[in-house]
């Protein structure tokens, strides 16, 4: 049985100070992922810091220059917000495909971004080699089941994928995460927030000890209003993505050509994976011409390094990108 103390924190300064004083502290917000970590023995906290009373972090603000989401906003509340639904539809669509309604009612946005991989070896209660769980112990997935693992950006240290749906939507919209520490605040793009595994696979994100996510900011853009999320999974509900796509597109409705587009993939890498070459190549192409849209993906997908069992993700992801762009373009047309 794990024994730990519980403390309710009422200010951000107190939270980061306590985290710095005691690195074995673990933050409690919605607690849905923390419950998994405790059950699986992934964390062994000495002290839980309940941050649910931190002021201002439960707000959703839509302004002309963009959207601000407090880290304590619950997934269900963000998904139901009318301005978010009309101005940034990719976000509620991604949220609606995450977990169950009960979990979405409880889970916080900050906690969702800080989920850890669903790699079965990482989550196993058996003591298996896992560099993410125990640095330097090896990676059981390299010689094991790799169907759900990464095809982009993996290393010999870790081939896991990140499970967050909404992180993929936020990456496509060029969102930033604001981090608070005893030294002040800093903003990190969501795309840079998630690290590649490299030779430090135990580090999932750019977050440093004693740093706290306070806010997620999504800038206003010409592409946000026509944006969509498509999640491909092995069963219809309560399942993580084999492949997912967030697409945000600005289309000239008279000519049907793409003026601007943002694309991010989920289920294929250690974090959301943008497709920059495809975004460049797609500008000026007819959105309805599937073969030309597909053709624009080739350069980015040439970087894919499938493993024994997950080569199917390449074709699946390409087709999902084409479909998601078209679904996004149909919004409001
Ligand atoms: Fe651990 Fe990563 Fe290997 Fe999975 S893929 S066993 S998380 S090191």
GROMACS .gro file of C-alpha atoms and ligand atoms in nm:
model
  341
    1UNK     CA    1   0.000   0.000   0.000
    2UNK     CA    2   0.126   0.346  -0.089
    3UNK     CA    3   0.131   0.595   0.201
    4UNK     CA    4   0.143   0.965   0.123
    5UNK     CA    5   0.029   1.294   0.264
    6UNK     CA    6  -0.236   1.515   0.107
    7UNK     CA    7  -0.226   1.893   0.093
    8UNK     CA    8  -0.459   2.142  -0.073
    9UNK     CA    9  -0.273   2.430  -0.238
   10UNK     CA   10  -0.444   2.766  -0.291
   11UNK     CA   11  -0.191   2.963  -0.501
   12UNK     CA   12   0.036   2.895  -0.800
   13UNK     CA   13   0.337   3.037  -0.615
   14UNK     CA   14   0.275   2.796  -0.326
   15UNK     CA   15   0.236   2.504  -0.565
   16UNK     CA   16   0.566   2.557  -0.747
   17UNK     CA   17   0.750   2.638  -0.423
   18UNK     CA   18   0.631   2.314  -0.264
   19UNK     CA   19   0.723   2.119  -0.577
   20UNK     CA   20   1.074   2.267  -0.568
   21UNK     CA   21   1.113   2.194  -0.195
   22UNK     CA   22   0.997   1.836  -0.236
   23UNK     CA   23   1.055   1.684  -0.583
   24UNK     CA   24   0.865   1.370  -0.471
   25UNK     CA   25   0.543   1.574  -0.466
   26UNK     CA   26   0.282   1.479  -0.724
   27UNK     CA   27   0.010   1.715  -0.844
   28UNK     CA   28  -0.354   1.616  -0.818
   29UNK     CA   29  -0.608   1.779  -1.054
   30UNK     CA   30  -0.873   1.551  -1.207
   31UNK     CA   31  -0.683   1.250  -1.080
   32UNK     CA   32  -0.797   1.015  -1.357
   33UNK     CA   33  -0.448   0.945  -1.491
   34UNK     CA   34  -0.290   0.965  -1.146
   35UNK     CA   35  -0.518   0.681  -1.032
   36UNK     CA   36  -0.375   0.467  -1.316
   37UNK     CA   37  -0.019   0.557  -1.222
   38UNK     CA   38  -0.077   0.465  -0.859
   39UNK     CA   39  -0.248   0.139  -0.952
   40UNK     CA   40   0.031   0.040  -1.192
   41UNK     CA   41   0.312   0.150  -0.958
   42UNK     CA   42   0.436   0.415  -1.202
   43UNK     CA   43   0.456   0.685  -0.932
   44UNK     CA   44   0.531   0.658  -0.562
   45UNK     CA   45   0.440   0.998  -0.421
   46UNK     CA   46   0.542   1.116  -0.078
   47UNK     CA   47   0.295   1.403  -0.097
   48UNK     CA   48  -0.007   1.481  -0.316
   49UNK     CA   49  -0.061   1.850  -0.385
   50UNK     CA   50  -0.424   1.913  -0.471
   51UNK     CA   51  -0.423   2.208  -0.714
   52UNK     CA   52  -0.796   2.221  -0.785
   53UNK     CA   53  -0.833   2.547  -0.593
   54UNK     CA   54  -0.570   2.741  -0.788
   55UNK     CA   55  -0.741   3.064  -0.895
   56UNK     CA   56  -0.817   3.139  -1.258
   57UNK     CA   57  -0.705   2.806  -1.400
   58UNK     CA   58  -1.061   2.683  -1.459
   59UNK     CA   59  -1.148   2.954  -1.713
   60UNK     CA   60  -1.214   2.935  -2.088
   61UNK     CA   61  -1.166   3.274  -2.255
   62UNK     CA   62  -1.239   3.335  -2.623
   63UNK     CA   63  -1.100   3.667  -2.748
   64UNK     CA   64  -1.033   3.817  -3.092
   65UNK     CA   65  -0.668   3.715  -3.069
   66UNK     CA   66  -0.743   3.356  -2.974
   67UNK     CA   67  -0.851   3.111  -2.709
   68UNK     CA   68  -0.713   3.073  -2.356
   69UNK     CA   69  -0.779   2.749  -2.171
   70UNK     CA   70  -0.692   2.714  -1.803
   71UNK     CA   71  -0.510   2.395  -1.713
   72UNK     CA   72  -0.786   2.294  -1.469
   73UNK     CA   73  -1.068   2.321  -1.726
   74UNK     CA   74  -1.244   1.986  -1.747
   75UNK     CA   75  -1.248   1.815  -2.087
   76UNK     CA   76  -1.629   1.799  -2.094
   77UNK     CA   77  -1.663   2.172  -2.020
   78UNK     CA   78  -1.426   2.267  -2.301
   79UNK     CA   79  -1.598   2.030  -2.544
   80UNK     CA   80  -1.936   2.186  -2.462
   81UNK     CA   81  -1.829   2.552  -2.488
   82UNK     CA   82  -2.033   2.709  -2.775
   83UNK     CA   83  -1.757   2.949  -2.886
   84UNK     CA   84  -1.499   2.674  -2.891
   85UNK     CA   85  -1.736   2.451  -3.087
   86UNK     CA   86  -1.793   2.716  -3.355
   87UNK     CA   87  -1.445   2.873  -3.367
   88UNK     CA   88  -1.218   2.572  -3.304
   89UNK     CA   89  -1.423   2.259  -3.387
   90UNK     CA   90  -1.119   2.032  -3.400
   91UNK     CA   91  -1.081   2.071  -3.022
   92UNK     CA   92  -1.428   1.949  -2.912
   93UNK     CA   93  -1.418   1.677  -3.176
   94UNK     CA   94  -1.086   1.548  -3.038
   95UNK     CA   95  -1.218   1.569  -2.683
   96UNK     CA   96  -1.538   1.386  -2.769
   97UNK     CA   97  -1.328   1.094  -2.895
   98UNK     CA   98  -1.125   1.077  -2.573
   99UNK     CA   99  -1.200   0.835  -2.290
  100UNK     CA  100  -1.558   0.812  -2.159
  101UNK     CA  101  -1.807   1.085  -2.066
  102UNK     CA  102  -1.748   1.011  -1.698
  103UNK     CA  103  -1.374   1.057  -1.736
  104UNK     CA  104  -1.419   1.371  -1.947
  105UNK     CA  105  -1.632   1.519  -1.669
  106UNK     CA  106  -1.341   1.480  -1.427
  107UNK     CA  107  -1.017   1.495  -1.626
  108UNK     CA  108  -0.839   1.829  -1.660
  109UNK     CA  109  -0.676   1.972  -1.970
  110UNK     CA  110  -0.336   1.994  -1.802
  111UNK     CA  111  -0.361   1.633  -1.691
  112UNK     CA  112  -0.465   1.522  -2.037
  113UNK     CA  113  -0.153   1.676  -2.190
  114UNK     CA  114   0.062   1.506  -1.927
  115UNK     CA  115  -0.076   1.157  -1.981
  116UNK     CA  116   0.191   0.894  -2.028
  117UNK     CA  117   0.216   0.637  -2.303
  118UNK     CA  118  -0.018   0.339  -2.318
  119UNK     CA  119   0.270   0.113  -2.424
  120UNK     CA  120   0.171  -0.219  -2.260
  121UNK     CA  121   0.524  -0.279  -2.133
  122UNK     CA  122   0.531   0.061  -1.964
  123UNK     CA  123   0.192  -0.004  -1.801
  124UNK     CA  124   0.273  -0.361  -1.701
  125UNK     CA  125   0.283  -0.439  -1.331
  126UNK     CA  126   0.552  -0.699  -1.409
  127UNK     CA  127   0.910  -0.575  -1.390
  128UNK     CA  128   0.979  -0.562  -1.766
  129UNK     CA  129   1.262  -0.372  -1.937
  130UNK     CA  130   1.133  -0.022  -2.004
  131UNK     CA  131   1.359   0.282  -2.036
  132UNK     CA  132   1.065   0.511  -1.973
  133UNK     CA  133   0.980   0.336  -1.649
  134UNK     CA  134   1.336   0.266  -1.535
  135UNK     CA  135   1.610   0.457  -1.722
  136UNK     CA  136   1.872   0.224  -1.870
  137UNK     CA  137   1.669  -0.097  -1.829
  138UNK     CA  138   1.607  -0.148  -2.203
  139UNK     CA  139   1.295  -0.154  -2.417
  140UNK     CA  140   1.080  -0.468  -2.419
  141UNK     CA  141   0.881  -0.337  -2.715
  142UNK     CA  142   1.182  -0.348  -2.950
  143UNK     CA  143   1.158  -0.727  -2.968
  144UNK     CA  144   0.793  -0.747  -2.866
  145UNK     CA  145   0.452  -0.631  -2.983
  146UNK     CA  146   0.493  -0.312  -3.185
  147UNK     CA  147   0.161  -0.285  -3.369
  148UNK     CA  148   0.057   0.026  -3.177
  149UNK     CA  149   0.399   0.186  -3.159
  150UNK     CA  150   0.560   0.478  -3.342
  151UNK     CA  151   0.652   0.505  -3.708
  152UNK     CA  152   0.810   0.853  -3.680
  153UNK     CA  153   1.085   0.988  -3.458
  154UNK     CA  154   1.145   0.680  -3.243
  155UNK     CA  155   1.485   0.577  -3.108
  156UNK     CA  156   1.638   0.248  -2.998
  157UNK     CA  157   1.561   0.369  -2.646
  158UNK     CA  158   1.182   0.391  -2.694
  159UNK     CA  159   0.928   0.339  -2.971
  160UNK     CA  160   0.618   0.448  -2.778
  161UNK     CA  161   0.345   0.689  -2.888
  162UNK     CA  162   0.166   0.959  -2.690
  163UNK     CA  163  -0.204   0.896  -2.624
  164UNK     CA  164  -0.355   1.246  -2.598
  165UNK     CA  165  -0.614   1.329  -2.864
  166UNK     CA  166  -0.652   1.696  -2.782
  167UNK     CA  167  -0.274   1.748  -2.794
  168UNK     CA  168  -0.291   1.660  -3.165
  169UNK     CA  169  -0.566   1.917  -3.222
  170UNK     CA  170  -0.371   2.181  -3.029
  171UNK     CA  171  -0.052   2.105  -3.223
  172UNK     CA  172  -0.234   2.158  -3.552
  173UNK     CA  173  -0.360   2.497  -3.428
  174UNK     CA  174  -0.009   2.614  -3.323
  175UNK     CA  175  -0.114   2.630  -2.957
  176UNK     CA  176   0.130   2.708  -2.677
  177UNK     CA  177   0.154   2.580  -2.322
  178UNK     CA  178   0.235   2.830  -2.046
  179UNK     CA  179   0.454   2.686  -1.772
  180UNK     CA  180   0.501   2.845  -1.431
  181UNK     CA  181   0.799   2.779  -1.205
  182UNK     CA  182   0.964   2.956  -0.910
  183UNK     CA  183   1.173   3.141  -1.175
  184UNK     CA  184   0.868   3.282  -1.360
  185UNK     CA  185   0.667   3.176  -1.666
  186UNK     CA  186   0.758   3.057  -2.013
  187UNK     CA  187   0.561   2.960  -2.322
  188UNK     CA  188   0.635   2.644  -2.517
  189UNK     CA  189   0.468   2.547  -2.846
  190UNK     CA  190   0.275   2.221  -2.808
  191UNK     CA  191   0.489   2.074  -3.086
  192UNK     CA  192   0.803   2.140  -2.878
  193UNK     CA  193   0.639   2.049  -2.547
  194UNK     CA  194   0.654   1.680  -2.644
  195UNK     CA  195   1.010   1.552  -2.676
  196UNK     CA  196   1.138   1.285  -2.908
  197UNK     CA  197   1.260   0.987  -2.702
  198UNK     CA  198   1.625   1.006  -2.815
  199UNK     CA  199   1.849   0.874  -2.540
  200UNK     CA  200   1.629   1.016  -2.261
  201UNK     CA  201   1.301   0.830  -2.318
  202UNK     CA  202   1.204   0.867  -1.952
  203UNK     CA  203   1.139   1.237  -2.029
  204UNK     CA  204   0.807   1.272  -2.211
  205UNK     CA  205   0.786   1.650  -2.225
  206UNK     CA  206   0.984   1.972  -2.191
  207UNK     CA  207   0.837   2.033  -1.847
  208UNK     CA  208   1.106   2.077  -1.581
  209UNK     CA  209   1.089   1.984  -1.212
  210UNK     CA  210   0.880   2.237  -1.015
  211UNK     CA  211   0.702   2.356  -1.332
  212UNK     CA  212   0.323   2.370  -1.355
  213UNK     CA  213   0.105   2.403  -1.665
  214UNK     CA  214  -0.118   2.705  -1.608
  215UNK     CA  215  -0.269   2.785  -1.948
  216UNK     CA  216  -0.300   2.664  -2.304
  217UNK     CA  217  -0.325   2.941  -2.564
  218UNK     CA  218  -0.457   2.887  -2.915
  219UNK     CA  219  -0.389   3.181  -3.149
  220UNK     CA  220  -0.664   3.311  -3.377
  221UNK     CA  221  -0.599   3.200  -3.735
  222UNK     CA  222  -0.766   3.172  -4.073
  223UNK     CA  223  -0.770   2.793  -4.044
  224UNK     CA  224  -0.922   2.735  -3.699
  225UNK     CA  225  -1.290   2.763  -3.798
  226UNK     CA  226  -1.264   2.483  -4.053
  227UNK     CA  227  -1.083   2.222  -3.850
  228UNK     CA  228  -1.159   1.862  -3.771
  229UNK     CA  229  -1.024   1.554  -3.595
  230UNK     CA  230  -1.045   1.197  -3.719
  231UNK     CA  231  -0.950   0.912  -3.490
  232UNK     CA  232  -0.897   0.560  -3.622
  233UNK     CA  233  -0.909   0.294  -3.351
  234UNK     CA  234  -0.975  -0.074  -3.311
  235UNK     CA  235  -1.310  -0.030  -3.140
  236UNK     CA  236  -1.556   0.255  -3.150
  237UNK     CA  237  -1.531   0.396  -2.801
  238UNK     CA  238  -1.294   0.418  -2.508
  239UNK     CA  239  -0.990   0.327  -2.713
  240UNK     CA  240  -0.666   0.499  -2.801
  241UNK     CA  241  -0.578   0.594  -3.157
  242UNK     CA  242  -0.401   0.364  -3.398
  243UNK     CA  243  -0.375   0.679  -3.607
  244UNK     CA  244  -0.543   1.016  -3.572
  245UNK     CA  245  -0.540   1.336  -3.774
  246UNK     CA  246  -0.612   1.699  -3.691
  247UNK     CA  247  -0.658   1.916  -3.998
  248UNK     CA  248  -0.731   2.288  -4.013
  249UNK     CA  249  -0.785   2.441  -4.354
  250UNK     CA  250  -0.860   2.772  -4.519
  251UNK     CA  251  -1.028   2.711  -4.856
  252UNK     CA  252  -1.121   2.957  -5.128
  253UNK     CA  253  -1.487   2.862  -5.172
  254UNK     CA  254  -1.508   2.998  -5.528
  255UNK     CA  255  -1.214   2.806  -5.670
  256UNK     CA  256  -1.209   2.520  -5.418
  257UNK     CA  257  -0.834   2.560  -5.369
  258UNK     CA  258  -0.651   2.539  -5.040
  259UNK     CA  259  -0.520   2.875  -4.921
  260UNK     CA  260  -0.363   2.747  -4.601
  261UNK     CA  261  -0.362   2.423  -4.403
  262UNK     CA  262  -0.224   2.276  -4.079
  263UNK     CA  263  -0.187   1.904  -4.024
  264UNK     CA  264  -0.092   1.698  -3.720
  265UNK     CA  265  -0.093   1.322  -3.665
  266UNK     CA  266  -0.151   1.125  -3.346
  267UNK     CA  267  -0.072   0.761  -3.267
  268UNK     CA  268   0.245   0.766  -3.477
  269UNK     CA  269   0.514   0.931  -3.262
  270UNK     CA  270   0.623   1.027  -2.911
  271UNK     CA  271   0.399   1.335  -2.944
  272UNK     CA  272   0.182   1.504  -3.206
  273UNK     CA  273   0.357   1.488  -3.544
  274UNK     CA  274   0.320   1.780  -3.784
  275UNK     CA  275   0.345   1.742  -4.161
  276UNK     CA  276   0.523   2.065  -4.269
  277UNK     CA  277   0.615   1.960  -4.622
  278UNK     CA  278   0.257   1.856  -4.693
  279UNK     CA  279   0.126   2.187  -4.557
  280UNK     CA  280   0.354   2.372  -4.802
  281UNK     CA  281   0.273   2.145  -5.094
  282UNK     CA  282  -0.104   2.161  -5.042
  283UNK     CA  283  -0.135   2.540  -5.079
  284UNK     CA  284  -0.301   2.613  -5.412
  285UNK     CA  285  -0.415   2.255  -5.470
  286UNK     CA  286  -0.786   2.173  -5.521
  287UNK     CA  287  -0.923   2.035  -5.196
  288UNK     CA  288  -1.154   1.792  -5.378
  289UNK     CA  289  -0.875   1.631  -5.580
  290UNK     CA  290  -0.789   1.335  -5.356
  291UNK     CA  291  -0.500   1.210  -5.564
  292UNK     CA  292  -0.326   1.551  -5.560
  293UNK     CA  293  -0.384   1.583  -5.186
  294UNK     CA  294  -0.243   1.232  -5.138
  295UNK     CA  295   0.054   1.315  -5.358
  296UNK     CA  296   0.137   1.617  -5.139
  297UNK     CA  297   0.195   1.384  -4.841
  298UNK     CA  298   0.479   1.185  -4.994
  299UNK     CA  299   0.774   1.390  -4.869
  300UNK     CA  300   0.671   1.379  -4.503
  301UNK     CA  301   0.581   1.011  -4.512
  302UNK     CA  302   0.918   0.926  -4.669
  303UNK     CA  303   1.055   0.985  -4.315
  304UNK     CA  304   0.839   0.707  -4.169
  305UNK     CA  305   1.030   0.410  -4.024
  306UNK     CA  306   0.774   0.136  -3.965
  307UNK     CA  307   0.855  -0.161  -3.749
  308UNK     CA  308   0.761  -0.527  -3.798
  309UNK     CA  309   0.389  -0.501  -3.729
  310UNK     CA  310   0.292  -0.138  -3.780
  311UNK     CA  311   0.371  -0.061  -4.145
  312UNK     CA  312  -0.006  -0.042  -4.205
  313UNK     CA  313  -0.006   0.291  -4.020
  314UNK     CA  314   0.158   0.464  -4.317
  315UNK     CA  315  -0.122   0.399  -4.565
  316UNK     CA  316  -0.386   0.435  -4.292
  317UNK     CA  317  -0.251   0.775  -4.189
  318UNK     CA  318  -0.227   0.904  -4.546
  319UNK     CA  319  -0.588   0.811  -4.620
  320UNK     CA  320  -0.701   0.956  -4.288
  321UNK     CA  321  -0.527   1.286  -4.370
  322UNK     CA  322  -0.706   1.311  -4.705
  323UNK     CA  323  -1.042   1.238  -4.542
  324UNK     CA  324  -0.987   1.479  -4.253
  325UNK     CA  325  -0.892   1.767  -4.484
  326UNK     CA  326  -1.213   1.712  -4.676
  327UNK     CA  327  -1.425   1.693  -4.359
  328UNK     CA  328  -1.266   2.016  -4.234
  329UNK     CA  329  -1.320   2.192  -4.567
  330UNK     CA  330  -1.691   2.100  -4.563
  331UNK     CA  331  -1.750   2.294  -4.240
  332UNK     CA  332  -1.957   2.604  -4.317
  333UNK     CA  333  -1.920   2.565  -4.693
  334LIG    FE1  334   0.916   0.144  -2.239
  334LIG    FE2  335   0.911   0.301  -2.453
  334LIG    FE3  336   1.002   0.055  -2.476
  334LIG    FE4  337   0.742   0.095  -2.429
  334LIG     S1  338   0.851   0.155  -2.613
  334LIG     S2  339   0.878  -0.056  -2.332
  334LIG     S3  340   0.750   0.280  -2.304
  334LIG     S4  341   1.093   0.217  -2.350
   0.00000   0.00000   0.00000
